PDB file of C-alpha atoms and ligand atoms in Angstrom:
ATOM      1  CA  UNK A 150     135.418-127.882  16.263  1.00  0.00           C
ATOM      2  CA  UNK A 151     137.738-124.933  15.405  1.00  0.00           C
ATOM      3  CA  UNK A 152     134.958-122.738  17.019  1.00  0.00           C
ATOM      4  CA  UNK A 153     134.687-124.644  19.715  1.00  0.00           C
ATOM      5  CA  UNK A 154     138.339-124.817  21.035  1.00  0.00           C
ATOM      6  CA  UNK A 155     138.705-120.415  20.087  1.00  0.00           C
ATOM      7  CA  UNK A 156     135.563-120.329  22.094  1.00  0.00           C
ATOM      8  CA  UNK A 157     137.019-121.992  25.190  1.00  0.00           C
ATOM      9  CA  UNK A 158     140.274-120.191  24.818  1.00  0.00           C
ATOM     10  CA  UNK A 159     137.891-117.254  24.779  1.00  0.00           C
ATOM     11  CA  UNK A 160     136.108-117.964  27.960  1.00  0.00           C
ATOM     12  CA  UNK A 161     139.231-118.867  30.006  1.00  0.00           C
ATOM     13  CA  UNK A 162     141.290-115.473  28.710  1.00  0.00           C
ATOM     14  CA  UNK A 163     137.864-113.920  30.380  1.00  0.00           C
ATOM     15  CA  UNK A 164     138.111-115.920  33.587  1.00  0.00           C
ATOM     16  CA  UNK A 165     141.879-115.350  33.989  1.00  0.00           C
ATOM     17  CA  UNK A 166     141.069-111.736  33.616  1.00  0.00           C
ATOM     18  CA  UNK A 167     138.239-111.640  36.285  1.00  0.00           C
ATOM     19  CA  UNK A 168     140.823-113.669  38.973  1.00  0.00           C
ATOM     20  CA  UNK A 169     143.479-110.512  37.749  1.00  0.00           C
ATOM     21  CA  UNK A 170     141.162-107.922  38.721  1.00  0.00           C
ATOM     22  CA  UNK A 171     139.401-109.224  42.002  1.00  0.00           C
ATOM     23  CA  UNK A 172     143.076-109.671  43.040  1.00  0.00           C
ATOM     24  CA  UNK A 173     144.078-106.519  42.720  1.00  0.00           C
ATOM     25  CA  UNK A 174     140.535-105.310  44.143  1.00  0.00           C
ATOM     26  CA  UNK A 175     141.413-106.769  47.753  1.00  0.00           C
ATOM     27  CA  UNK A 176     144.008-104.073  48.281  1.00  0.00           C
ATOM     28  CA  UNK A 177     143.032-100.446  48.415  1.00  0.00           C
ATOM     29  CA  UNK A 178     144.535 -97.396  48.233  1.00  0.00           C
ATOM     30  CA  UNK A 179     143.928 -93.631  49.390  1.00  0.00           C
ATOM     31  CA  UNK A 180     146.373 -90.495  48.739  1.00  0.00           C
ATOM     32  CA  UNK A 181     145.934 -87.366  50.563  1.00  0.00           C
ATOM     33  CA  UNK A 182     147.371 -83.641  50.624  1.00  0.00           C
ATOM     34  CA  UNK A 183     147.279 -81.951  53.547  1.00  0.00           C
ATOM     35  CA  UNK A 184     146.838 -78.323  53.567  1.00  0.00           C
ATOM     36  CA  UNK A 185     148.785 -75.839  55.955  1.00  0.00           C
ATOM     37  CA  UNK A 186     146.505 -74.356  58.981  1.00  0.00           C
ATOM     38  CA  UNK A 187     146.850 -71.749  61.489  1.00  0.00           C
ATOM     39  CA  UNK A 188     149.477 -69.579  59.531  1.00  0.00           C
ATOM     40  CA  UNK A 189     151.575 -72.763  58.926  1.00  0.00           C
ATOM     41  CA  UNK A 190     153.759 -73.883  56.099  1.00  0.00           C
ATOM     42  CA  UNK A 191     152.874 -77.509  56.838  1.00  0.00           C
ATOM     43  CA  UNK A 192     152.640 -79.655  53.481  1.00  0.00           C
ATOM     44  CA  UNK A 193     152.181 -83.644  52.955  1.00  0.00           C
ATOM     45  CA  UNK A 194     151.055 -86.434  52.163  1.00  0.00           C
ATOM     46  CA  UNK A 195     149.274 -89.208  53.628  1.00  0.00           C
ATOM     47  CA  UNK A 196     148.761 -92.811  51.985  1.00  0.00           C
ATOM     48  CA  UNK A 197     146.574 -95.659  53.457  1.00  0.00           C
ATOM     49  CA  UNK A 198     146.381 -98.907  51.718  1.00  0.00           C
ATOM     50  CA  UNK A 199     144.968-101.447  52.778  1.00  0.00           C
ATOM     51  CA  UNK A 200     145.265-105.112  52.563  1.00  0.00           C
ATOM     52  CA  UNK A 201     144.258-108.702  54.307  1.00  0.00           C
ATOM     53  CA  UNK A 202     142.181-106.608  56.769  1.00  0.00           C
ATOM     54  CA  UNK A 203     145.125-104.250  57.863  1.00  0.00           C
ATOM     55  CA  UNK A 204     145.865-100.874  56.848  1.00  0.00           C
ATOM     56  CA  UNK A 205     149.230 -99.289  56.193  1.00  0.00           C
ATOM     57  CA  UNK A 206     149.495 -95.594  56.762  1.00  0.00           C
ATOM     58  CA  UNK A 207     152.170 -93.512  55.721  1.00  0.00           C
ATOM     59  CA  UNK A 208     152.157 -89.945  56.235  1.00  0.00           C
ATOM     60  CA  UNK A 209     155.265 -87.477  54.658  1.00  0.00           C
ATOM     61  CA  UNK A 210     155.378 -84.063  55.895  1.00  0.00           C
ATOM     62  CA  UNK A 211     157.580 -81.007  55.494  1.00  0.00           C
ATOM     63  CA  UNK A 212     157.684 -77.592  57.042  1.00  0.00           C
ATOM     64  CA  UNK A 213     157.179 -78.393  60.544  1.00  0.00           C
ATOM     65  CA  UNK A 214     159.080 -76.624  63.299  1.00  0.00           C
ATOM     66  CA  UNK A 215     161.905 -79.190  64.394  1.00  0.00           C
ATOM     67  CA  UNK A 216     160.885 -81.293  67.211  1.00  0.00           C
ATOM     68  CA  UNK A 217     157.817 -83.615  67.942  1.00  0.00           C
ATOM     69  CA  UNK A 218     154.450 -82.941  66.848  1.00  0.00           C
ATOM     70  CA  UNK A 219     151.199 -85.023  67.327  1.00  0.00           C
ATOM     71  CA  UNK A 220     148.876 -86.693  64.460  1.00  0.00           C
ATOM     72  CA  UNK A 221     146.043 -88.026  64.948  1.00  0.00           C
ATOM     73  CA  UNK A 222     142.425 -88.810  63.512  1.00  0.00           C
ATOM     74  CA  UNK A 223     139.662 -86.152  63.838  1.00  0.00           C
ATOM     75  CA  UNK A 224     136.034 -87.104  63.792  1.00  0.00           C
ATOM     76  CA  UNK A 225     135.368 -84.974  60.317  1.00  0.00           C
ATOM     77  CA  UNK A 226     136.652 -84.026  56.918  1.00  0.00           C
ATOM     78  CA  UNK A 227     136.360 -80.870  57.722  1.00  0.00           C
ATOM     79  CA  UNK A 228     139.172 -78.888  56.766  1.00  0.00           C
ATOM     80  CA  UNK A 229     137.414 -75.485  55.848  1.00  0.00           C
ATOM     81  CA  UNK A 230     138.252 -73.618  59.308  1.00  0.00           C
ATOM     82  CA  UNK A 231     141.500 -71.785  59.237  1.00  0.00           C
ATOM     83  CA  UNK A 232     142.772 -72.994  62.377  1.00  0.00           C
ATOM     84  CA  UNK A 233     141.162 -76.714  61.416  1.00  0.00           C
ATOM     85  CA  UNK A 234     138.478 -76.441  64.466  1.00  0.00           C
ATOM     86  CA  UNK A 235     135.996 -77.849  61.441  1.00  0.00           C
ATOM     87  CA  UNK A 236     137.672 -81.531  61.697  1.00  0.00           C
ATOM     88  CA  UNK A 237     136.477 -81.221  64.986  1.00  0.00           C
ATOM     89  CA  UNK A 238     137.270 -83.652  68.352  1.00  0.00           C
ATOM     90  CA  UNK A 239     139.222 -86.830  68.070  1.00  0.00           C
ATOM     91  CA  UNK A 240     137.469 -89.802  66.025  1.00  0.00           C
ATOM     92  CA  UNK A 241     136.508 -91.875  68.845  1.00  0.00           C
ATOM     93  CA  UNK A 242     133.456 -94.054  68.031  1.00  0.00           C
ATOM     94  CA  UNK A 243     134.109 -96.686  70.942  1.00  0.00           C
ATOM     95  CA  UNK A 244     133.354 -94.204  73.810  1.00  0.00           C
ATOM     96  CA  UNK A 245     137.241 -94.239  75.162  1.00  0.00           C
ATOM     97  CA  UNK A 246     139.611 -92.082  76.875  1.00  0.00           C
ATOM     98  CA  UNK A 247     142.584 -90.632  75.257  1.00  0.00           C
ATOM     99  CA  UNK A 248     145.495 -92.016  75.347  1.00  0.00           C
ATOM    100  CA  UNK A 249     148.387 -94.265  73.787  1.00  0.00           C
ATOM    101  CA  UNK A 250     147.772 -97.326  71.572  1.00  0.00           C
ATOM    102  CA  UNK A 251     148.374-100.364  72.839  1.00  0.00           C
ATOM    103  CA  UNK A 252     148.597 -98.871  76.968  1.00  0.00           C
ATOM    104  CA  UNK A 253     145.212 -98.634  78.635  1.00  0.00           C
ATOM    105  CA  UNK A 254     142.339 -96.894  76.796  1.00  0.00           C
ATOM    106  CA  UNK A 255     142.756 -95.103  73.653  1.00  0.00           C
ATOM    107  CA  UNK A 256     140.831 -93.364  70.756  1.00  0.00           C
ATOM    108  CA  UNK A 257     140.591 -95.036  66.887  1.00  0.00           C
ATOM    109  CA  UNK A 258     142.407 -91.785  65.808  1.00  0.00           C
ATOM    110  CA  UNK A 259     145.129 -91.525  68.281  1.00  0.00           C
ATOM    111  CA  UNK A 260     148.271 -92.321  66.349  1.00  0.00           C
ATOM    112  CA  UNK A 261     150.683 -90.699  68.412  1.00  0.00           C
ATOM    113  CA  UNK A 262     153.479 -88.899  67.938  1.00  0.00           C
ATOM    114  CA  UNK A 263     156.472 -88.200  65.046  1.00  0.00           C
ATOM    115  CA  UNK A 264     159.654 -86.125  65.101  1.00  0.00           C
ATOM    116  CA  UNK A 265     160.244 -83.737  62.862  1.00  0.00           C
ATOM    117  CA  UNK A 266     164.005 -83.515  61.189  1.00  0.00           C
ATOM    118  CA  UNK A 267     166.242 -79.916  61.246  1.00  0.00           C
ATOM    119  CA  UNK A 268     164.664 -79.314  57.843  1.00  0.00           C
ATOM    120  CA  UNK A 269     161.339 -79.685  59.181  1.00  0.00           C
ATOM    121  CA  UNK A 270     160.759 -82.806  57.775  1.00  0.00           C
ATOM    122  CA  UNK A 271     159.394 -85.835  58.903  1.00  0.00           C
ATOM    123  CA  UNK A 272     157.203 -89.123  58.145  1.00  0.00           C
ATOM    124  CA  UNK A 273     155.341 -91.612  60.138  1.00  0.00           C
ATOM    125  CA  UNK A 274     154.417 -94.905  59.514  1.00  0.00           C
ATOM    126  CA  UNK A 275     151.765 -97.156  61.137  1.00  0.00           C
ATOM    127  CA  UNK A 276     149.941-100.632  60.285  1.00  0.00           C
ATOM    128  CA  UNK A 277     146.762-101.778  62.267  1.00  0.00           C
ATOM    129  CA  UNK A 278     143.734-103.956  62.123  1.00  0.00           C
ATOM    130  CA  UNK A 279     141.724-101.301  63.724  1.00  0.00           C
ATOM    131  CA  UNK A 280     141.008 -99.317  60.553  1.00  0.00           C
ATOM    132  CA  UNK A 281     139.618 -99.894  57.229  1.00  0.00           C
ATOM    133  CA  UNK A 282     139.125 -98.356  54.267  1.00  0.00           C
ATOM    134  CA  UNK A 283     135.094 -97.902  53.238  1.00  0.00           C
ATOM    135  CA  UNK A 284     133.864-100.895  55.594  1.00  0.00           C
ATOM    136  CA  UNK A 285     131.068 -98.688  56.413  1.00  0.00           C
ATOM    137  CA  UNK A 286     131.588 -99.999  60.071  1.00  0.00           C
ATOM    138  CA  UNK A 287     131.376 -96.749  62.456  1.00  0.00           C
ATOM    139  CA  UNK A 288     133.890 -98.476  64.601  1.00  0.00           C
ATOM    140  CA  UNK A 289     136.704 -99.103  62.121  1.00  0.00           C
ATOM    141  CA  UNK A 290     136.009 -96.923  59.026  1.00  0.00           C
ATOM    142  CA  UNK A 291     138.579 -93.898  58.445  1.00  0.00           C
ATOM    143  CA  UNK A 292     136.705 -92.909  55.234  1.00  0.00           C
ATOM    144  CA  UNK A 293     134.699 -89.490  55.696  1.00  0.00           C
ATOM    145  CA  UNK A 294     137.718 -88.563  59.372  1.00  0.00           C
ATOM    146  CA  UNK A 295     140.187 -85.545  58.913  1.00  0.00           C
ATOM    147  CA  UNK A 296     143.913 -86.094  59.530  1.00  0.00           C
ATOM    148  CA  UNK A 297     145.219 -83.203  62.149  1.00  0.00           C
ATOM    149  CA  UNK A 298     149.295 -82.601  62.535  1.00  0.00           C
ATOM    150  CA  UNK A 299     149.311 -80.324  65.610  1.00  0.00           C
ATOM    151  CA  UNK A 300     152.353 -77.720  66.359  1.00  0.00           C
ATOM    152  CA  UNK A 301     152.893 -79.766  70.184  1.00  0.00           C
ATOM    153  CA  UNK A 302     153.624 -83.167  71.450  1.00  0.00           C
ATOM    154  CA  UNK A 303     151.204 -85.413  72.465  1.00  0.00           C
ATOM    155  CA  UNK A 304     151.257 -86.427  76.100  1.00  0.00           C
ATOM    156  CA  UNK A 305     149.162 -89.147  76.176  1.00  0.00           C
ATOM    157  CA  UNK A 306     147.222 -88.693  79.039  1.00  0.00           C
ATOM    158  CA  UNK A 307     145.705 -84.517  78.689  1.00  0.00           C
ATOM    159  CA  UNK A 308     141.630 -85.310  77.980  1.00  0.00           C
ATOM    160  CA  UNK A 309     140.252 -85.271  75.575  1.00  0.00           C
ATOM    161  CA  UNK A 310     143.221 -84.878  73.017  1.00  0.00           C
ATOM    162  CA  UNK A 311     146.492 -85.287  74.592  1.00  0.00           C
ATOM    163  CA  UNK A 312     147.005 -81.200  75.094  1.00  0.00           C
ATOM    164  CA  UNK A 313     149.028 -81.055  71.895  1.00  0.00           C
ATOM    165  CA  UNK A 314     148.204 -77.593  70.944  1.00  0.00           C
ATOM    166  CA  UNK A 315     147.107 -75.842  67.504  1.00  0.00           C
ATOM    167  CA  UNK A 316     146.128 -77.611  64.375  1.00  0.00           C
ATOM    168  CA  UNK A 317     149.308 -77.023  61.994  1.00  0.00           C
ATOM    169  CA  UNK A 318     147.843 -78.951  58.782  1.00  0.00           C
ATOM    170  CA  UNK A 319     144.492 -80.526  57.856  1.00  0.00           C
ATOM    171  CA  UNK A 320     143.931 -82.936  55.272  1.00  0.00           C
ATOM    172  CA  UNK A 321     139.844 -84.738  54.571  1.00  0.00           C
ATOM    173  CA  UNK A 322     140.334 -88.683  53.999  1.00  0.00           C
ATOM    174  CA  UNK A 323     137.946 -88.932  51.281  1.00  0.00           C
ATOM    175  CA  UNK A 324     138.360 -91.162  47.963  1.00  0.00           C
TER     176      UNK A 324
HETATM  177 CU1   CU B 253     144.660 -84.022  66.834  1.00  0.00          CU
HETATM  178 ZN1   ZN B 254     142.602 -88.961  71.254  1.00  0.00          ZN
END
């Protein structure tokens, strides 16, 4: 009977276990560096977790020129070219214009805009139901992109990519 009851004790310590881990399973996590293109001194990081089918994204970046640079999603992980060319166009794998979330028609990788500080810092944060993180759907999966800062602004409406100038820092989202 003794065996019995340590057995049972045994089985639910292994099925409170299980419930502990596919918790913590349902939330995801990816850290990034980004690395400093076209004679920049660009450095970050990015973070994307995600969770109940949204994704948080935080990126942290220093070294910019003061002011307001664009960020967005390239279609590759590409970093290798010096000016960043390898990440190539913006990821858009629903066929759209460029343009602004949320007004009119608008690529998956068009995140916008962020200021940078005096000090050349700056961060941007972002949470959307239009990403995930290894779905394997083309039309929502950021796994396998390439996150571009660029050294202009976004405006939004330039085609294809908002006419916000050269590729400052690079970074591959990859696991
Ligand atoms: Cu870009
Ligand atoms: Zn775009």
């Amino acid at each position: 009977m003794k065996k019995i009851i340590f057995s049972i004790g045994l089985i639910i310590a292994v099925l409170i276990g299980c419930k502990t881990n596919s918790g913590s399973s349902d939330s995801k996590k990816l850290v990034i560096a980004f690395e400093a293109k076209s004679n920049s001194n660009v450095s970050g990081t990015a973070t994307f977790i995600e969770k109940n089918g949204k994704v948080t994204f935080v990126a942290k970046l220093a070294g910019l020129k003061p002011g307001i640079h664009a960020i967005h999603i390239h279609e590759k992980s590409d970093c290798s070219a010096a000016d960043g060319s390898s990440a190539g166009g913006h990821w858009n794998p629903t066929f759209k214009k460029h343009g602004k979330w949320g007004v009119g028609e608008y690529h998956k990788g068009d995140i916008g805009n962020f200021t940078a500080d005096a000090k050349g810092n700056g961060t941007i944060t972002l949470t959307t139901d239009e990403w995930n993180i290894g779905s394997g759907d083309p039309t929502k999966d950021i796994l396998g992109k390439g996150l571009i800062v660029h050294e202009g602004t976004d405006d939004f409406i330039s085609q294809p990519s908002g006419d916000a100038g050269a590729r400052v820092a690079c970074s591959a989202i990859i696991k």
